[in-house]
GROMACS .gro file of N, CA and C in nm:
model
  459
    1MET      N    1  -5.306  18.649  13.994
    1MET     CA    2  -5.400  18.548  14.039
    1MET      C    3  -5.349  18.478  14.166
    2THR      N    4  -5.218  18.451  14.172
    2THR     CA    5  -5.162  18.386  14.290
    2THR      C    6  -5.181  18.474  14.413
    3GLN      N    7  -5.160  18.605  14.398
    3GLN     CA    8  -5.176  18.694  14.512
    3GLN      C    9  -5.321  18.697  14.561
    4ASP      N   10  -5.416  18.687  14.470
    4ASP     CA   11  -5.557  18.679  14.511
    4ASP      C   12  -5.581  18.552  14.592
    5LYS      N   13  -5.521  18.442  14.550
    5LYS     CA   14  -5.536  18.316  14.624
    5LYS      C   15  -5.471  18.327  14.761
    6ILE      N   16  -5.355  18.393  14.768
    6ILE     CA   17  -5.288  18.413  14.897
    6ILE      C   18  -5.377  18.496  14.989
    7PHE      N   19  -5.436  18.603  14.934
    7PHE     CA   20  -5.525  18.688  15.012
    7PHE      C   21  -5.640  18.606  15.069
    8ILE      N   22  -5.703  18.525  14.985
    8ILE     CA   23  -5.816  18.443  15.028
    8ILE      C   24  -5.772  18.342  15.134
    9GLU      N   25  -5.659  18.276  15.111
    9GLU     CA   26  -5.612  18.176  15.207
    9GLU      C   27  -5.574  18.239  15.340
   10CYS      N   28  -5.512  18.358  15.336
   10CYS     CA   29  -5.478  18.428  15.461
   10CYS      C   30  -5.605  18.466  15.536
   11SER      N   31  -5.704  18.515  15.465
   11SER     CA   32  -5.832  18.549  15.529
   11SER      C   33  -5.895  18.425  15.591
   12ASN      N   34  -5.894  18.314  15.517
   12ASN     CA   35  -5.949  18.188  15.569
   12ASN      C   36  -5.869  18.140  15.690
   13LEU      N   37  -5.738  18.157  15.683
   13LEU     CA   38  -5.651  18.114  15.792
   13LEU      C   39  -5.679  18.194  15.919
   14LEU      N   40  -5.691  18.325  15.906
   14LEU     CA   41  -5.722  18.409  16.022
   14LEU      C   42  -5.855  18.369  16.084
   15HIS      N   43  -5.955  18.349  15.999
   15HIS     CA   44  -6.087  18.307  16.048
   15HIS      C   45  -6.077  18.170  16.115
   16GLY      N   46  -6.002  18.080  16.054
   16GLY     CA   47  -5.985  17.946  16.110
   16GLY      C   48  -5.915  17.946  16.245
   17PHE      N   49  -5.810  18.026  16.259
   17PHE     CA   50  -5.740  18.034  16.388
   17PHE      C   51  -5.831  18.092  16.496
   18LYS      N   52  -5.909  18.192  16.459
   18LYS     CA   53  -6.001  18.249  16.557
   18LYS      C   54  -6.105  18.145  16.600
   19ASN      N   55  -6.157  18.068  16.505
   19ASN     CA   56  -6.251  17.962  16.539
   19ASN      C   57  -6.186  17.855  16.626
   20LEU      N   58  -6.061  17.821  16.595
   20LEU     CA   59  -5.988  17.722  16.674
   20LEU      C   60  -5.975  17.768  16.818
   21LEU      N   61  -5.937  17.893  16.836
   21LEU     CA   62  -5.922  17.946  16.972
   21LEU      C   63  -6.058  17.955  17.041
   22ASN      N   64  -6.162  17.992  16.967
   22ASN     CA   65  -6.297  17.996  17.026
   22ASN      C   66  -6.338  17.858  17.076
   23LYS      N   67  -6.301  17.753  17.002
   23LYS     CA   68  -6.334  17.616  17.047
   23LYS      C   69  -6.259  17.584  17.176
   24ALA      N   70  -6.132  17.623  17.183
   24ALA     CA   71  -6.055  17.599  17.305
   24ALA      C   72  -6.116  17.677  17.422
   25LEU      N   73  -6.161  17.798  17.397
   25LEU     CA   74  -6.222  17.879  17.502
   25LEU      C   75  -6.355  17.819  17.547
   26THR      N   76  -6.431  17.764  17.454
   26THR     CA   77  -6.560  17.704  17.485
   26THR      C   78  -6.544  17.582  17.575
   27VAL      N   79  -6.439  17.503  17.551
   27VAL     CA   80  -6.415  17.382  17.631
   27VAL      C   81  -6.408  17.418  17.779
   28TYR      N   82  -6.346  17.531  17.809
   28TYR     CA   83  -6.329  17.571  17.949
   28TYR      C   84  -6.430  17.677  17.993
   29GLU      N   85  -6.536  17.693  17.914
   29GLU     CA   86  -6.642  17.787  17.946
   29GLU      C   87  -6.586  17.925  17.979
   30TRP      N   88  -6.489  17.967  17.898
   30TRP     CA   89  -6.423  18.097  17.912
   30TRP      C   90  -6.526  18.207  17.891
   31PRO      N   91  -6.538  18.300  17.985
   31PRO     CA   92  -6.643  18.403  17.973
   31PRO      C   93  -6.606  18.522  17.884
   32LEU      N   94  -6.485  18.525  17.833
   32LEU     CA   95  -6.439  18.641  17.758
   32LEU      C   96  -6.401  18.603  17.615
   33SER      N   97  -6.356  18.702  17.537
   33SER     CA   98  -6.329  18.683  17.395
   33SER      C   99  -6.187  18.631  17.368
   34THR      N  100  -6.164  18.598  17.242
   34THR     CA  101  -6.030  18.555  17.201
   34THR      C  102  -5.930  18.669  17.218
   35THR      N  103  -5.975  18.792  17.203
   35THR     CA  104  -5.885  18.906  17.221
   35THR      C  105  -5.843  18.918  17.367
   36HIS      N  106  -5.933  18.889  17.459
   36HIS     CA  107  -5.896  18.887  17.601
   36HIS      C  108  -5.788  18.781  17.625
   37PHE      N  109  -5.804  18.665  17.561
   37PHE     CA  110  -5.704  18.560  17.576
   37PHE      C  111  -5.569  18.607  17.522
   38LYS      N  112  -5.570  18.676  17.407
   38LYS     CA  113  -5.445  18.727  17.350
   38LYS      C  114  -5.377  18.825  17.446
   39VAL      N  115  -5.456  18.909  17.512
   39VAL     CA  116  -5.399  19.002  17.610
   39VAL      C  117  -5.331  18.922  17.722
   40MET      N  118  -5.399  18.819  17.770
   40MET     CA  119  -5.339  18.736  17.875
   40MET      C  120  -5.214  18.666  17.825
   41LEU      N  121  -5.215  18.623  17.700
   41LEU     CA  122  -5.096  18.560  17.641
   41LEU      C  123  -4.978  18.656  17.641
   42PHE      N  124  -5.002  18.781  17.601
   42PHE     CA  125  -4.895  18.881  17.600
   42PHE      C  126  -4.845  18.910  17.741
   43ILE      N  127  -4.938  18.922  17.836
   43ILE     CA  128  -4.899  18.947  17.974
   43ILE      C  129  -4.814  18.832  18.026
   44GLU      N  130  -4.852  18.711  17.994
   44GLU     CA  131  -4.777  18.592  18.038
   44GLU      C  132  -4.637  18.589  17.977
   45LYS      N  133  -4.627  18.622  17.849
   45LYS     CA  134  -4.499  18.610  17.777
   45LYS      C  135  -4.405  18.728  17.797
   46MET      N  136  -4.459  18.847  17.828
   46MET     CA  137  -4.378  18.968  17.830
   46MET      C  138  -4.353  19.020  17.971
   47GLN      N  139  -4.326  18.936  18.065
   47GLN     CA  140  -4.303  18.983  18.201
   47GLN      C  141  -4.169  19.055  18.211
   48PRO      N  142  -4.160  19.172  18.274
   48PRO     CA  143  -4.271  19.253  18.324
   48PRO      C  144  -4.346  19.318  18.208
   49CYS      N  145  -4.473  19.349  18.230
   49CYS     CA  146  -4.559  19.395  18.122
   49CYS      C  147  -4.643  19.513  18.166
   50THR      N  148  -4.652  19.614  18.080
   50THR     CA  149  -4.738  19.730  18.105
   50THR      C  150  -4.850  19.731  18.002
   51SER      N  151  -4.952  19.811  18.027
   51SER     CA  152  -5.062  19.821  17.931
   51SER      C  153  -5.012  19.880  17.799
   52LEU      N  154  -4.912  19.967  17.805
   52LEU     CA  155  -4.855  20.025  17.683
   52LEU      C  156  -4.788  19.917  17.598
   53ALA      N  157  -4.720  19.823  17.663
   53ALA     CA  158  -4.658  19.712  17.590
   53ALA      C  159  -4.763  19.623  17.525
   54VAL      N  160  -4.873  19.599  17.596
   54VAL     CA  161  -4.982  19.519  17.540
   54VAL      C  162  -5.042  19.591  17.419
   55THR      N  163  -5.061  19.721  17.430
   55THR     CA  164  -5.116  19.801  17.320
   55THR      C  165  -5.027  19.788  17.196
   56ALA      N  166  -4.897  19.799  17.215
   56ALA     CA  167  -4.804  19.789  17.102
   56ALA      C  168  -4.805  19.649  17.041
   57LYS      N  169  -4.809  19.548  17.124
   57LYS     CA  170  -4.806  19.409  17.075
   57LYS      C  171  -4.937  19.372  17.007
   58LEU      N  172  -5.048  19.415  17.062
   58LEU     CA  173  -5.179  19.381  17.010
   58LEU      C  174  -5.216  19.463  16.887
   59LYS      N  175  -5.148  19.577  16.870
   59LYS     CA  176  -5.172  19.666  16.756
   59LYS      C  177  -5.317  19.717  16.755
   60ARG      N  178  -5.363  19.756  16.872
   60ARG     CA  179  -5.497  19.813  16.888
   60ARG      C  180  -5.482  19.949  16.954
   61ASP      N  181  -5.588  20.028  16.951
   61ASP     CA  182  -5.579  20.160  17.014
   61ASP      C  183  -5.584  20.146  17.166
   62LYS      N  184  -5.533  20.249  17.233
   62LYS     CA  185  -5.521  20.248  17.380
   62LYS      C  186  -5.656  20.228  17.448
   63ALA      N  187  -5.760  20.292  17.395
   63ALA     CA  188  -5.892  20.281  17.459
   63ALA      C  189  -5.944  20.137  17.454
   64GLN      N  190  -5.926  20.071  17.341
   64GLN     CA  191  -5.972  19.933  17.330
   64GLN      C  192  -5.895  19.842  17.426
   65VAL      N  193  -5.764  19.861  17.432
   65VAL     CA  194  -5.682  19.779  17.523
   65VAL      C  195  -5.719  19.809  17.668
   66ALA      N  196  -5.746  19.934  17.698
   66ALA     CA  197  -5.788  19.970  17.835
   66ALA      C  198  -5.917  19.897  17.873
   67ARG      N  199  -6.011  19.888  17.779
   67ARG     CA  200  -6.137  19.815  17.806
   67ARG      C  201  -6.110  19.666  17.828
   68LEU      N  202  -6.023  19.608  17.746
   68LEU     CA  203  -5.989  19.466  17.762
   68LEU      C  204  -5.925  19.440  17.898
   69ILE      N  205  -5.832  19.526  17.935
   69ILE     CA  206  -5.764  19.512  18.065
   69ILE      C  207  -5.864  19.530  18.179
   70LYS      N  208  -5.954  19.626  18.165
   70LYS     CA  209  -6.057  19.647  18.268
   70LYS      C  210  -6.143  19.522  18.286
   71ASP      N  211  -6.181  19.459  18.173
   71ASP     CA  212  -6.260  19.335  18.180
   71ASP      C  213  -6.183  19.225  18.253
   72LEU      N  214  -6.055  19.212  18.221
   72LEU     CA  215  -5.973  19.107  18.283
   72LEU      C  216  -5.951  19.134  18.431
   73LEU      N  217  -5.936  19.260  18.468
   73LEU     CA  218  -5.925  19.296  18.610
   73LEU      C  219  -6.054  19.262  18.683
   74LYS      N  220  -6.167  19.300  18.625
   74LYS     CA  221  -6.298  19.275  18.685
   74LYS      C  222  -6.324  19.125  18.700
   75SER      N  223  -6.278  19.046  18.603
   75SER     CA  224  -6.297  18.900  18.608
   75SER      C  225  -6.200  18.831  18.703
   76GLY      N  226  -6.101  18.906  18.752
   76GLY     CA  227  -6.005  18.848  18.846
   76GLY      C  228  -5.893  18.768  18.779
   77PHE      N  229  -5.876  18.784  18.649
   77PHE     CA  230  -5.772  18.710  18.578
   77PHE      C  231  -5.636  18.779  18.580
   78ILE      N  232  -5.636  18.912  18.594
   78ILE     CA  233  -5.510  18.985  18.603
   78ILE      C  234  -5.518  19.083  18.719
   79GLN      N  235  -5.401  19.134  18.757
   79GLN     CA  236  -5.394  19.238  18.860
   79GLN      C  237  -5.286  19.337  18.822
   80LYS      N  238  -5.297  19.455  18.879
   80LYS     CA  239  -5.198  19.560  18.858
   80LYS      C  240  -5.110  19.569  18.982
   81THR      N  241  -4.980  19.592  18.959
   81THR     CA  242  -4.887  19.616  19.068
   81THR      C  243  -4.805  19.739  19.034
   82PRO      N  244  -4.753  19.809  19.134
   82PRO     CA  245  -4.671  19.927  19.106
   82PRO      C  246  -4.547  19.890  19.023
   83ASN      N  247  -4.512  19.978  18.931
   83ASN     CA  248  -4.393  19.958  18.849
   83ASN      C  249  -4.275  20.020  18.924
   84PRO      N  250  -4.179  19.938  18.970
   84PRO     CA  251  -4.069  19.992  19.050
   84PRO      C  252  -3.975  20.085  18.971
   85THR      N  253  -3.976  20.074  18.838
   85THR     CA  254  -3.885  20.156  18.757
   85THR      C  255  -3.953  20.280  18.699
   86ASP      N  256  -4.087  20.286  18.705
   86ASP     CA  257  -4.159  20.401  18.650
   86ASP      C  258  -4.288  20.419  18.730
   87LYS      N  259  -4.286  20.516  18.819
   87LYS     CA  260  -4.401  20.538  18.908
   87LYS      C  261  -4.527  20.581  18.834
   88ARG      N  262  -4.514  20.623  18.707
   88ARG     CA  263  -4.630  20.666  18.630
   88ARG      C  264  -4.710  20.550  18.572
   89SER      N  265  -4.651  20.430  18.570
   89SER     CA  266  -4.720  20.315  18.511
   89SER      C  267  -4.732  20.202  18.612
   90GLN      N  268  -4.814  20.105  18.576
   90GLN     CA  269  -4.830  19.986  18.659
   90GLN      C  270  -4.800  19.863  18.576
   91LEU      N  271  -4.756  19.759  18.644
   91LEU     CA  272  -4.729  19.633  18.577
   91LEU      C  273  -4.853  19.545  18.582
   92LEU      N  274  -4.873  19.470  18.477
   92LEU     CA  275  -4.984  19.376  18.470
   92LEU      C  276  -4.931  19.235  18.489
   93GLU      N  277  -5.003  19.156  18.564
   93GLU     CA  278  -4.964  19.016  18.582
   93GLU      C  279  -5.089  18.932  18.601
   94LEU      N  280  -5.077  18.806  18.567
   94LEU     CA  281  -5.189  18.714  18.586
   94LEU      C  282  -5.203  18.684  18.734
   95THR      N  283  -5.326  18.674  18.779
   95THR     CA  284  -5.352  18.627  18.916
   95THR      C  285  -5.336  18.475  18.916
   96ASP      N  286  -5.346  18.414  19.032
   96ASP     CA  287  -5.339  18.268  19.038
   96ASP      C  288  -5.452  18.206  18.956
   97VAL      N  289  -5.573  18.262  18.970
   97VAL     CA  290  -5.688  18.212  18.893
   97VAL      C  291  -5.663  18.235  18.744
   98GLY      N  292  -5.615  18.353  18.709
   98GLY     CA  293  -5.586  18.385  18.570
   98GLY      C  294  -5.479  18.293  18.511
   99HIS      N  295  -5.375  18.268  18.590
   99HIS     CA  296  -5.268  18.179  18.542
   99HIS      C  297  -5.321  18.038  18.520
  100HIS      N  298  -5.398  17.988  18.615
  100HIS     CA  299  -5.453  17.852  18.603
  100HIS      C  300  -5.546  17.842  18.481
  101THR      N  301  -5.634  17.938  18.466
  101THR     CA  302  -5.727  17.938  18.353
  101THR      C  303  -5.652  17.951  18.222
  102PHE      N  304  -5.553  18.042  18.219
  102PHE     CA  305  -5.472  18.061  18.099
  102PHE      C  306  -5.403  17.931  18.060
  103GLN      N  307  -5.344  17.861  18.156
  103GLN     CA  308  -5.273  17.737  18.127
  103GLN      C  309  -5.367  17.631  18.068
  104GLU      N  310  -5.488  17.620  18.122
  104GLU     CA  311  -5.584  17.522  18.070
  104GLU      C  312  -5.622  17.554  17.925
  105VAL      N  313  -5.659  17.680  17.899
  105VAL     CA  314  -5.701  17.720  17.765
  105VAL      C  315  -5.583  17.710  17.668
  106ASN      N  316  -5.465  17.752  17.713
  106ASN     CA  317  -5.347  17.748  17.628
  106ASN      C  318  -5.311  17.604  17.591
  107GLN      N  319  -5.328  17.512  17.685
  107GLN     CA  320  -5.301  17.371  17.658
  107GLN      C  321  -5.399  17.317  17.553
  108ALA      N  322  -5.526  17.351  17.565
  108ALA     CA  323  -5.626  17.309  17.467
  108ALA      C  324  -5.593  17.367  17.330
  109LYS      N  325  -5.553  17.494  17.327
  109LYS     CA  326  -5.512  17.559  17.201
  109LYS      C  327  -5.393  17.487  17.141
  110GLN      N  328  -5.296  17.450  17.225
  110GLN     CA  329  -5.175  17.384  17.175
  110GLN      C  330  -5.205  17.246  17.117
  111VAL      N  331  -5.295  17.172  17.179
  111VAL     CA  332  -5.335  17.041  17.125
  111VAL      C  333  -5.395  17.059  16.986
  112MET      N  334  -5.481  17.159  16.971
  112MET     CA  335  -5.543  17.185  16.841
  112MET      C  336  -5.439  17.227  16.738
  113LEU      N  337  -5.343  17.311  16.779
  113LEU     CA  338  -5.237  17.353  16.686
  113LEU      C  339  -5.149  17.235  16.646
  114ASP      N  340  -5.117  17.149  16.741
  114ASP     CA  341  -5.037  17.030  16.710
  114ASP      C  342  -5.106  16.944  16.605
  115ARG      N  343  -5.236  16.928  16.619
  115ARG     CA  344  -5.312  16.850  16.520
  115ARG      C  345  -5.313  16.922  16.385
  116LEU      N  346  -5.330  17.052  16.388
  116LEU     CA  347  -5.335  17.132  16.267
  116LEU      C  348  -5.205  17.122  16.187
  117PHE      N  349  -5.092  17.127  16.256
  117PHE     CA  350  -4.961  17.127  16.189
  117PHE      C  351  -4.901  16.987  16.175
  118GLU      N  352  -4.979  16.885  16.208
  118GLU     CA  353  -4.932  16.748  16.192
  118GLU      C  354  -4.896  16.723  16.046
  119GLY      N  355  -4.777  16.668  16.023
  119GLY     CA  356  -4.732  16.641  15.887
  119GLY      C  357  -4.654  16.755  15.823
  120ILE      N  358  -4.647  16.869  15.892
  120ILE     CA  359  -4.568  16.982  15.844
  120ILE      C  360  -4.444  16.988  15.933
  121THR      N  361  -4.328  16.971  15.873
  121THR     CA  362  -4.205  16.962  15.951
  121THR      C  363  -4.176  17.094  16.023
  122PRO      N  364  -4.097  17.087  16.129
  122PRO     CA  365  -4.057  17.212  16.197
  122PRO      C  366  -3.986  17.309  16.101
  123GLU      N  367  -3.908  17.255  16.009
  123GLU     CA  368  -3.839  17.341  15.913
  123GLU      C  369  -3.939  17.412  15.822
  124GLU      N  370  -4.042  17.341  15.778
  124GLU     CA  371  -4.145  17.402  15.694
  124GLU      C  372  -4.223  17.507  15.773
  125GLN      N  373  -4.246  17.479  15.901
  125GLN     CA  374  -4.313  17.576  15.986
  125GLN      C  375  -4.227  17.702  16.002
  126ASP      N  376  -4.096  17.685  16.013
  126ASP     CA  377  -4.006  17.801  16.024
  126ASP      C  378  -4.009  17.885  15.897
  127VAL      N  379  -4.013  17.819  15.781
  127VAL     CA  380  -4.020  17.892  15.653
  127VAL      C  381  -4.151  17.969  15.645
  128LEU      N  382  -4.261  17.904  15.681
  128LEU     CA  383  -4.391  17.970  15.682
  128LEU      C  384  -4.388  18.091  15.775
  129LEU      N  385  -4.335  18.073  15.894
  129LEU     CA  386  -4.327  18.182  15.990
  129LEU      C  387  -4.245  18.299  15.935
  130ALA      N  388  -4.133  18.270  15.872
  130ALA     CA  389  -4.048  18.376  15.815
  130ALA      C  390  -4.125  18.457  15.710
  131HIS      N  391  -4.197  18.387  15.624
  131HIS     CA  392  -4.275  18.457  15.521
  131HIS      C  393  -4.388  18.539  15.582
  132LEU      N  394  -4.458  18.482  15.679
  132LEU     CA  395  -4.567  18.555  15.743
  132LEU      C  396  -4.515  18.679  15.816
  133MET      N  397  -4.400  18.666  15.882
  133MET     CA  398  -4.342  18.780  15.952
  133MET      C  399  -4.301  18.889  15.853
  134SER      N  400  -4.251  18.850  15.739
  134SER     CA  401  -4.212  18.946  15.636
  134SER      C  402  -4.333  19.026  15.586
  135VAL      N  403  -4.440  18.956  15.558
  135VAL     CA  404  -4.563  19.024  15.513
  135VAL      C  405  -4.618  19.111  15.625
  136SER      N  406  -4.614  19.061  15.747
  136SER     CA  407  -4.664  19.138  15.862
  136SER      C  408  -4.584  19.266  15.881
  137GLU      N  409  -4.453  19.258  15.865
  137GLU     CA  410  -4.368  19.378  15.879
  137GLU      C  411  -4.403  19.481  15.772
  138ARG      N  412  -4.432  19.436  15.651
  138ARG     CA  413  -4.471  19.529  15.545
  138ARG      C  414  -4.604  19.595  15.578
  139LEU      N  415  -4.696  19.517  15.634
  139LEU     CA  416  -4.825  19.575  15.674
  139LEU      C  417  -4.804  19.680  15.782
  140GLU      N  418  -4.718  19.650  15.878
  140GLU     CA  419  -4.692  19.745  15.986
  140GLU      C  420  -4.628  19.873  15.936
  141SER      N  421  -4.535  19.861  15.843
  141SER     CA  422  -4.466  19.979  15.793
  141SER      C  423  -4.552  20.055  15.693
  142GLN      N  424  -4.655  19.990  15.644
  142GLN     CA  425  -4.749  20.046  15.548
  142GLN      C  426  -4.681  20.093  15.420
  143GLU      N  427  -4.573  20.023  15.382
  143GLU     CA  428  -4.504  20.054  15.256
  143GLU      C  429  -4.600  20.046  15.138
  144TYR      N  430  -4.691  19.952  15.145
  144TYR     CA  431  -4.784  19.928  15.035
  144TYR      C  432  -4.879  20.046  15.014
  145LEU      N  433  -4.890  20.136  15.112
  145LEU     CA  434  -4.979  20.252  15.098
  145LEU      C  435  -4.911  20.371  15.032
  146GLN      N  436  -4.782  20.360  15.002
  146GLN     CA  437  -4.708  20.473  14.947
  146GLN      C  438  -4.748  20.504  14.803
  147CYS      N  439  -4.814  20.411  14.738
  147CYS     CA  440  -4.858  20.438  14.602
  147CYS      C  441  -4.994  20.370  14.580
  148THR      N  442  -5.062  20.418  14.478
  148THR     CA  443  -5.192  20.361  14.442
  148THR      C  444  -5.175  20.295  14.305
  149PRO      N  445  -5.271  20.214  14.264
  149PRO     CA  446  -5.259  20.153  14.131
  149PRO      C  447  -5.239  20.256  14.021
  150LYS      N  448  -5.292  20.376  14.038
  150LYS     CA  449  -5.278  20.480  13.936
  150LYS      C  450  -5.139  20.545  13.939
  151SER      N  451  -5.079  20.557  14.060
  151SER     CA  452  -4.952  20.628  14.072
  151SER      C  453  -4.830  20.538  14.061
  152CYS      N  454  -4.847  20.408  14.079
  152CYS     CA  455  -4.733  20.314  14.074
  152CYS      C  456  -4.749  20.219  13.957
  153LYS      N  457  -4.685  20.248  13.852
  153LYS     CA  458  -4.693  20.159  13.734
  153LYS      C  459  -4.558  20.117  13.691
   0.00000   0.00000   0.00000
């Protein structure tokens, strides 16, 4: 029963975070989706950054990430530059407009997160993060798929 409650709360939490970010995006009349913002977040945090790195971090297929990057290029939020260490790939970076817009939306998101976690100590947040990362790692490794209810008793 506890695991069912955890499942429901995690689902609610994911939906809630997406709504929170949508509100931050709406404040600045952001023309793109929350996933586009996540791509920009990864590009900002992972300098230097390639589309392959974004694909791995976002855990989406290459075609979907390519479409997201194409949208961001078309909107003028990111640009491609030659990769000096690998001529087969290009580096992604925020443009000045992209950086400015990203900073505004990210600041609004941070204010909302600060309010959300008000009253939860940094230590409690670290414990929560450790548990969430542990569950996320299991999902990524797909250990839970190695058996079915019929085969694992």
